[in-house]
mmCIF file with all atom_site columns, C-alpha atoms in Angstrom:
data_model
loop_
_atom_site.group_PDB
_atom_site.id
_atom_site.type_symbol
_atom_site.label_atom_id
_atom_site.label_alt_id
_atom_site.label_comp_id
_atom_site.label_asym_id
_atom_site.label_entity_id
_atom_site.label_seq_id
_atom_site.pdbx_PDB_ins_code
_atom_site.Cartn_x
_atom_site.Cartn_y
_atom_site.Cartn_z
_atom_site.occupancy
_atom_site.B_iso_or_equiv
_atom_site.pdbx_formal_charge
_atom_site.auth_seq_id
_atom_site.auth_comp_id
_atom_site.auth_asym_id
_atom_site.auth_atom_id
_atom_site.pdbx_PDB_model_num
ATOM 1   C CA . MET Y 1 1   ? 8.273   6.375   -42.244 1.00 47.00 ? 458 MET Y CA 1
ATOM 2   C CA . ALA Y 1 2   ? 7.969   5.466   -38.668 1.00 48.00 ? 459 ALA Y CA 1
ATOM 3   C CA . GLU Y 1 3   ? 4.651   6.082   -36.934 1.00 47.00 ? 460 GLU Y CA 1
ATOM 4   C CA . PRO Y 1 4   ? 4.586   8.740   -34.181 1.00 48.00 ? 461 PRO Y CA 1
ATOM 5   C CA . PRO Y 1 5   ? 4.582   7.334   -30.644 1.00 50.00 ? 462 PRO Y CA 1
ATOM 6   C CA . GLN Y 1 6   ? 1.054   6.857   -29.233 1.00 50.00 ? 463 GLN Y CA 1
ATOM 7   C CA . PRO Y 1 7   ? 0.031   9.270   -26.483 1.00 49.00 ? 464 PRO Y CA 1
ATOM 8   C CA . ARG Y 1 8   ? 0.647   7.787   -22.972 1.00 50.00 ? 465 ARG Y CA 1
ATOM 9   C CA . SER Y 1 9   ? -3.033  7.677   -22.199 1.00 48.00 ? 466 SER Y CA 1
ATOM 10  C CA . SER Y 1 10  ? -3.717  5.348   -25.069 1.00 45.00 ? 467 SER Y CA 1
ATOM 11  C CA . GLN Y 1 11  ? -1.087  2.888   -23.789 1.00 47.00 ? 468 GLN Y CA 1
ATOM 12  C CA . ARG Y 1 12  ? -2.746  2.441   -20.451 1.00 50.00 ? 469 ARG Y CA 1
ATOM 13  C CA . MET Y 1 13  ? -4.682  -0.648  -19.589 1.00 51.00 ? 470 MET Y CA 1
ATOM 14  C CA . ARG Y 1 14  ? -8.271  0.325   -19.037 1.00 54.00 ? 471 ARG Y CA 1
ATOM 15  C CA . PRO Y 1 15  ? -9.617  -1.479  -16.023 1.00 54.00 ? 472 PRO Y CA 1
ATOM 16  C CA . ALA Y 1 16  ? -13.252 -1.664  -15.105 1.00 54.00 ? 473 ALA Y CA 1
ATOM 17  C CA . PRO Y 1 17  ? -14.661 1.700   -14.348 1.00 57.00 ? 474 PRO Y CA 1
ATOM 18  C CA . LEU Y 1 18  ? -15.273 2.644   -10.757 1.00 55.00 ? 475 LEU Y CA 1
ATOM 19  C CA . LEU Y 1 19  ? -18.881 3.269   -10.110 1.00 57.00 ? 476 LEU Y CA 1
ATOM 20  C CA . PHE Y 1 20  ? -20.091 5.558   -7.452  1.00 57.00 ? 477 PHE Y CA 1
ATOM 21  C CA . GLU Y 1 21  ? -22.079 3.952   -4.759  1.00 53.00 ? 478 GLU Y CA 1
ATOM 22  C CA . PRO Y 1 22  ? -25.458 5.241   -3.693  1.00 52.00 ? 479 PRO Y CA 1
ATOM 23  C CA . ALA Y 1 23  ? -25.533 7.307   -0.421  1.00 56.00 ? 480 ALA Y CA 1
ATOM 24  C CA . GLU Y 1 24  ? -27.516 4.614   1.406   1.00 56.00 ? 481 GLU Y CA 1
ATOM 25  C CA . ALA Y 1 25  ? -25.011 1.915   0.491   1.00 50.00 ? 482 ALA Y CA 1
ATOM 26  C CA . MET Y 1 26  ? -22.096 4.032   1.646   1.00 54.00 ? 483 MET Y CA 1
ATOM 27  C CA . SER Y 1 27  ? -23.664 4.422   5.080   1.00 61.00 ? 484 SER Y CA 1
ATOM 28  C CA . ASP Y 1 28  ? -23.449 0.551   5.589   1.00 62.00 ? 485 ASP Y CA 1
ATOM 29  C CA . PRO Y 1 29  ? -19.833 -0.165  6.585   1.00 64.00 ? 486 PRO Y CA 1
ATOM 30  C CA . GLU Y 1 30  ? -20.158 -3.739  5.275   1.00 71.00 ? 487 GLU Y CA 1
ATOM 31  C CA . HIS Y 1 31  ? -21.188 -2.565  1.781   1.00 75.00 ? 488 HIS Y CA 1
ATOM 32  C CA . PHE Y 1 32  ? -18.408 -2.243  -0.753  1.00 81.00 ? 489 PHE Y CA 1
ATOM 33  C CA . PHE Y 1 33  ? -19.311 -1.984  -4.427  1.00 83.00 ? 490 PHE Y CA 1
ATOM 34  C CA . ASP Y 1 34  ? -21.868 -4.773  -3.849  1.00 84.00 ? 491 ASP Y CA 1
ATOM 35  C CA . LEU Y 1 35  ? -19.109 -7.430  -3.409  1.00 87.00 ? 492 LEU Y CA 1
ATOM 36  C CA . GLU Y 1 36  ? -20.718 -8.696  -0.214  1.00 87.00 ? 493 GLU Y CA 1
ATOM 37  C CA . SER Y 1 37  ? -23.769 -9.826  -2.240  1.00 85.00 ? 494 SER Y CA 1
ATOM 38  C CA . LEU Y 1 38  ? -21.752 -12.068 -4.582  1.00 87.00 ? 495 LEU Y CA 1
ATOM 39  C CA . ASP Y 1 39  ? -22.087 -15.739 -3.650  1.00 90.00 ? 496 ASP Y CA 1
ATOM 40  C CA . ASP Y 1 40  ? -19.968 -17.230 -6.378  1.00 91.00 ? 497 ASP Y CA 1
ATOM 41  C CA . PRO Y 1 41  ? -16.235 -17.059 -5.368  1.00 92.00 ? 498 PRO Y CA 1
ATOM 42  C CA . ARG Y 1 42  ? -15.208 -16.959 -9.001  1.00 95.00 ? 499 ARG Y CA 1
ATOM 43  C CA . GLU Y 1 43  ? -17.335 -13.992 -9.612  1.00 92.00 ? 500 GLU Y CA 1
ATOM 44  C CA . LEU Y 1 44  ? -16.252 -12.407 -6.465  1.00 92.00 ? 501 LEU Y CA 1
ATOM 45  C CA . LEU Y 1 45  ? -12.565 -12.832 -7.321  1.00 94.00 ? 502 LEU Y CA 1
ATOM 46  C CA . ALA Y 1 46  ? -13.132 -11.489 -10.810 1.00 92.00 ? 503 ALA Y CA 1
ATOM 47  C CA . ARG Y 1 47  ? -14.989 -8.387  -9.602  1.00 90.00 ? 504 ARG Y CA 1
ATOM 48  C CA . ALA Y 1 48  ? -12.647 -7.748  -6.719  1.00 91.00 ? 505 ALA Y CA 1
ATOM 49  C CA . THR Y 1 49  ? -9.711  -8.005  -9.148  1.00 93.00 ? 506 THR Y CA 1
ATOM 50  C CA . GLU Y 1 50  ? -11.345 -5.463  -11.558 1.00 92.00 ? 507 GLU Y CA 1
ATOM 51  C CA . LEU Y 1 51  ? -11.809 -3.109  -8.597  1.00 91.00 ? 508 LEU Y CA 1
ATOM 52  C CA . THR Y 1 52  ? -8.216  -3.561  -7.523  1.00 92.00 ? 509 THR Y CA 1
ATOM 53  C CA . LEU Y 1 53  ? -6.932  -2.723  -10.988 1.00 94.00 ? 510 LEU Y CA 1
ATOM 54  C CA . ALA Y 1 54  ? -9.250  0.221   -11.300 1.00 92.00 ? 511 ALA Y CA 1
ATOM 55  C CA . PHE Y 1 55  ? -8.100  1.671   -7.904  1.00 91.00 ? 512 PHE Y CA 1
ATOM 56  C CA . ARG Y 1 56  ? -4.474  1.134   -8.842  1.00 94.00 ? 513 ARG Y CA 1
ATOM 57  C CA . ALA Y 1 57  ? -4.939  2.907   -12.131 1.00 93.00 ? 514 ALA Y CA 1
ATOM 58  C CA . ALA Y 1 58  ? -6.819  5.766   -10.357 1.00 93.00 ? 515 ALA Y CA 1
ATOM 59  C CA . ILE Y 1 59  ? -3.921  6.086   -7.832  1.00 94.00 ? 516 ILE Y CA 1
ATOM 60  C CA . ASP Y 1 60  ? -1.343  6.192   -10.632 1.00 93.00 ? 517 ASP Y CA 1
ATOM 61  C CA . ARG Y 1 61  ? -3.196  8.835   -12.608 1.00 94.00 ? 518 ARG Y CA 1
ATOM 62  C CA . SER Y 1 62  ? -3.813  10.883  -9.338  1.00 94.00 ? 519 SER Y CA 1
ATOM 63  C CA . VAL Y 1 63  ? -0.046  10.807  -8.619  1.00 95.00 ? 520 VAL Y CA 1
ATOM 64  C CA . GLU Y 1 64  ? 0.685   12.066  -12.121 1.00 95.00 ? 521 GLU Y CA 1
ATOM 65  C CA . PHE Y 1 65  ? -1.827  14.926  -11.743 1.00 96.00 ? 522 PHE Y CA 1
ATOM 66  C CA . GLN Y 1 66  ? -0.295  15.753  -8.364  1.00 96.00 ? 523 GLN Y CA 1
ATOM 67  C CA . ALA Y 1 67  ? 3.189   15.854  -9.933  1.00 97.00 ? 524 ALA Y CA 1
ATOM 68  C CA . ILE Y 1 68  ? 1.986   18.061  -12.841 1.00 96.00 ? 525 ILE Y CA 1
ATOM 69  C CA . ALA Y 1 69  ? 0.290   20.442  -10.451 1.00 97.00 ? 526 ALA Y CA 1
ATOM 70  C CA . ALA Y 1 70  ? 3.365   20.570  -8.192  1.00 97.00 ? 527 ALA Y CA 1
ATOM 71  C CA . ALA Y 1 71  ? 5.592   21.317  -11.235 1.00 97.00 ? 528 ALA Y CA 1
ATOM 72  C CA . GLN Y 1 72  ? 3.263   24.005  -12.417 1.00 97.00 ? 529 GLN Y CA 1
ATOM 73  C CA . LEU Y 1 73  ? 3.108   25.656  -8.964  1.00 97.00 ? 530 LEU Y CA 1
ATOM 74  C CA . ALA Y 1 74  ? 6.920   25.513  -8.653  1.00 97.00 ? 531 ALA Y CA 1
ATOM 75  C CA . ASP Y 1 75  ? 7.446   27.029  -12.154 1.00 96.00 ? 532 ASP Y CA 1
ATOM 76  C CA . PRO Y 1 76  ? 9.770   30.011  -11.734 1.00 94.00 ? 533 PRO Y CA 1
ATOM 77  C CA . ARG Y 1 77  ? 8.053   31.822  -14.559 1.00 94.00 ? 534 ARG Y CA 1
ATOM 78  C CA . ARG Y 1 78  ? 4.898   32.081  -12.437 1.00 94.00 ? 535 ARG Y CA 1
ATOM 79  C CA . PHE Y 1 79  ? 4.542   35.314  -10.586 1.00 94.00 ? 536 PHE Y CA 1
ATOM 80  C CA . ASP Y 1 80  ? 2.669   33.322  -7.883  1.00 94.00 ? 537 ASP Y CA 1
ATOM 81  C CA . ARG Y 1 81  ? 4.942   30.392  -7.725  1.00 95.00 ? 538 ARG Y CA 1
ATOM 82  C CA . LEU Y 1 82  ? 5.194   28.388  -4.536  1.00 97.00 ? 539 LEU Y CA 1
ATOM 83  C CA . THR Y 1 83  ? 8.352   27.223  -2.785  1.00 97.00 ? 540 THR Y CA 1
ATOM 84  C CA . THR Y 1 84  ? 9.044   23.521  -2.356  1.00 97.00 ? 541 THR Y CA 1
ATOM 85  C CA . ALA Y 1 85  ? 8.247   23.862  1.292   1.00 97.00 ? 542 ALA Y CA 1
ATOM 86  C CA . ASP Y 1 86  ? 4.823   25.398  0.552   1.00 97.00 ? 543 ASP Y CA 1
ATOM 87  C CA . ILE Y 1 87  ? 4.054   22.569  -1.982  1.00 97.00 ? 544 ILE Y CA 1
ATOM 88  C CA . ALA Y 1 88  ? 5.071   19.997  0.514   1.00 97.00 ? 545 ALA Y CA 1
ATOM 89  C CA . GLU Y 1 89  ? 2.966   21.490  3.209   1.00 97.00 ? 546 GLU Y CA 1
ATOM 90  C CA . ARG Y 1 90  ? -0.186  21.746  0.963   1.00 96.00 ? 547 ARG Y CA 1
ATOM 91  C CA . ALA Y 1 91  ? 0.248   18.116  -0.288  1.00 96.00 ? 548 ALA Y CA 1
ATOM 92  C CA . GLN Y 1 92  ? 1.356   16.800  3.214   1.00 96.00 ? 549 GLN Y CA 1
ATOM 93  C CA . TRP Y 1 93  ? 4.619   15.620  1.819   1.00 97.00 ? 550 TRP Y CA 1
ATOM 94  C CA . THR Y 1 94  ? 8.276   16.063  3.031   1.00 97.00 ? 551 THR Y CA 1
ATOM 95  C CA . GLU Y 1 95  ? 10.260  18.531  1.083   1.00 97.00 ? 552 GLU Y CA 1
ATOM 96  C CA . ASP Y 1 96  ? 12.436  15.773  -0.397  1.00 97.00 ? 553 ASP Y CA 1
ATOM 97  C CA . TYR Y 1 97  ? 9.386   14.055  -1.755  1.00 97.00 ? 554 TYR Y CA 1
ATOM 98  C CA . ALA Y 1 98  ? 7.989   17.379  -3.030  1.00 97.00 ? 555 ALA Y CA 1
ATOM 99  C CA . LYS Y 1 99  ? 11.251  17.954  -4.941  1.00 97.00 ? 556 LYS Y CA 1
ATOM 100 C CA . LYS Y 1 100 ? 10.933  14.493  -6.531  1.00 97.00 ? 557 LYS Y CA 1
ATOM 101 C CA . MET Y 1 101 ? 7.282   15.046  -7.415  1.00 97.00 ? 558 MET Y CA 1
ATOM 102 C CA . ILE Y 1 102 ? 8.117   18.427  -8.959  1.00 97.00 ? 559 ILE Y CA 1
ATOM 103 C CA . GLU Y 1 103 ? 10.816  16.909  -11.141 1.00 96.00 ? 560 GLU Y CA 1
ATOM 104 C CA . PHE Y 1 104 ? 8.477   14.066  -12.082 1.00 96.00 ? 561 PHE Y CA 1
ATOM 105 C CA . GLY Y 1 105 ? 5.852   16.608  -13.066 1.00 96.00 ? 562 GLY Y CA 1
ATOM 106 C CA . ARG Y 1 106 ? 8.359   18.455  -15.194 1.00 95.00 ? 563 ARG Y CA 1
ATOM 107 C CA . GLU Y 1 107 ? 9.172   15.191  -16.995 1.00 95.00 ? 564 GLU Y CA 1
ATOM 108 C CA . LEU Y 1 108 ? 5.538   14.520  -17.590 1.00 95.00 ? 565 LEU Y CA 1
ATOM 109 C CA . LEU Y 1 109 ? 4.979   18.097  -18.916 1.00 95.00 ? 566 LEU Y CA 1
ATOM 110 C CA . ARG Y 1 110 ? 7.978   17.766  -21.268 1.00 92.00 ? 567 ARG Y CA 1
ATOM 111 C CA . GLY Y 1 111 ? 6.454   14.447  -22.472 1.00 89.00 ? 568 GLY Y CA 1
ATOM 112 C CA . GLU Y 1 112 ? 9.683   12.628  -21.790 1.00 74.00 ? 569 GLU Y CA 1
ATOM 113 C CA . PRO Y 1 113 ? 9.401   8.962   -22.790 1.00 59.00 ? 570 PRO Y CA 1
ATOM 114 C CA . GLY Y 1 114 ? 11.416  7.936   -19.717 1.00 54.00 ? 571 GLY Y CA 1
ATOM 115 C CA . ALA Y 1 115 ? 8.775   9.359   -17.374 1.00 58.00 ? 572 ALA Y CA 1
ATOM 116 C CA . PRO Y 1 116 ? 7.080   6.408   -15.706 1.00 55.00 ? 573 PRO Y CA 1
ATOM 117 C CA . GLY Y 1 117 ? 3.468   5.913   -16.691 1.00 54.00 ? 574 GLY Y CA 1
ATOM 118 C CA . SER Y 1 118 ? 2.258   4.203   -13.631 1.00 42.00 ? 575 SER Y CA 1
ATOM 119 C CA . ALA Y 1 119 ? 4.712   5.035   -10.858 1.00 53.00 ? 576 ALA Y CA 1
ATOM 120 C CA . GLY Y 1 120 ? 5.614   8.332   -9.417  1.00 57.00 ? 577 GLY Y CA 1
ATOM 121 C CA . PRO Y 1 121 ? 9.078   9.179   -8.027  1.00 61.00 ? 578 PRO Y CA 1
ATOM 122 C CA . ALA Y 1 122 ? 9.015   6.157   -5.749  1.00 53.00 ? 579 ALA Y CA 1
ATOM 123 C CA . ALA Y 1 123 ? 6.853   3.306   -7.027  1.00 47.00 ? 580 ALA Y CA 1
ATOM 124 C CA . GLY Y 1 124 ? 4.474   2.120   -4.509  1.00 45.00 ? 581 GLY Y CA 1
ATOM 125 C CA . ALA Y 1 125 ? 5.349   4.865   -2.170  1.00 49.00 ? 582 ALA Y CA 1
ATOM 126 C CA . GLY Y 1 126 ? 2.752   7.152   -0.797  1.00 51.00 ? 583 GLY Y CA 1
ATOM 127 C CA . PRO Y 1 127 ? 3.127   10.705  0.305   1.00 51.00 ? 584 PRO Y CA 1
ATOM 128 C CA . ARG Y 1 128 ? 6.114   11.242  2.481   1.00 47.00 ? 585 ARG Y CA 1
#
């Protein structure tokens, strides 16, 4: 008997967690997750790489949640559904991008295996 596919979340690489910076550190424009205090370039590269991977993973997850929310808001079964234009305006997207995000969200909600796990409707593309 074949094992059921693992949930998408368990297949994700888990980069270093993002830590919130204290308020006083955030007021210093030169301060960034304490990277400026690292003297060893090897350590600096390793930590900066961890942060880069964590930010990328956070972006990918955020895009997926945007898509799911857009699909839910556009659901014709909702009495309070929004038009594609309304969703685009709220998310600061073009209508074409909103349509792609709605479809991507529907794929995610259906749990389709072909739905990208780390790239939205246009990999590397931001809001349009």
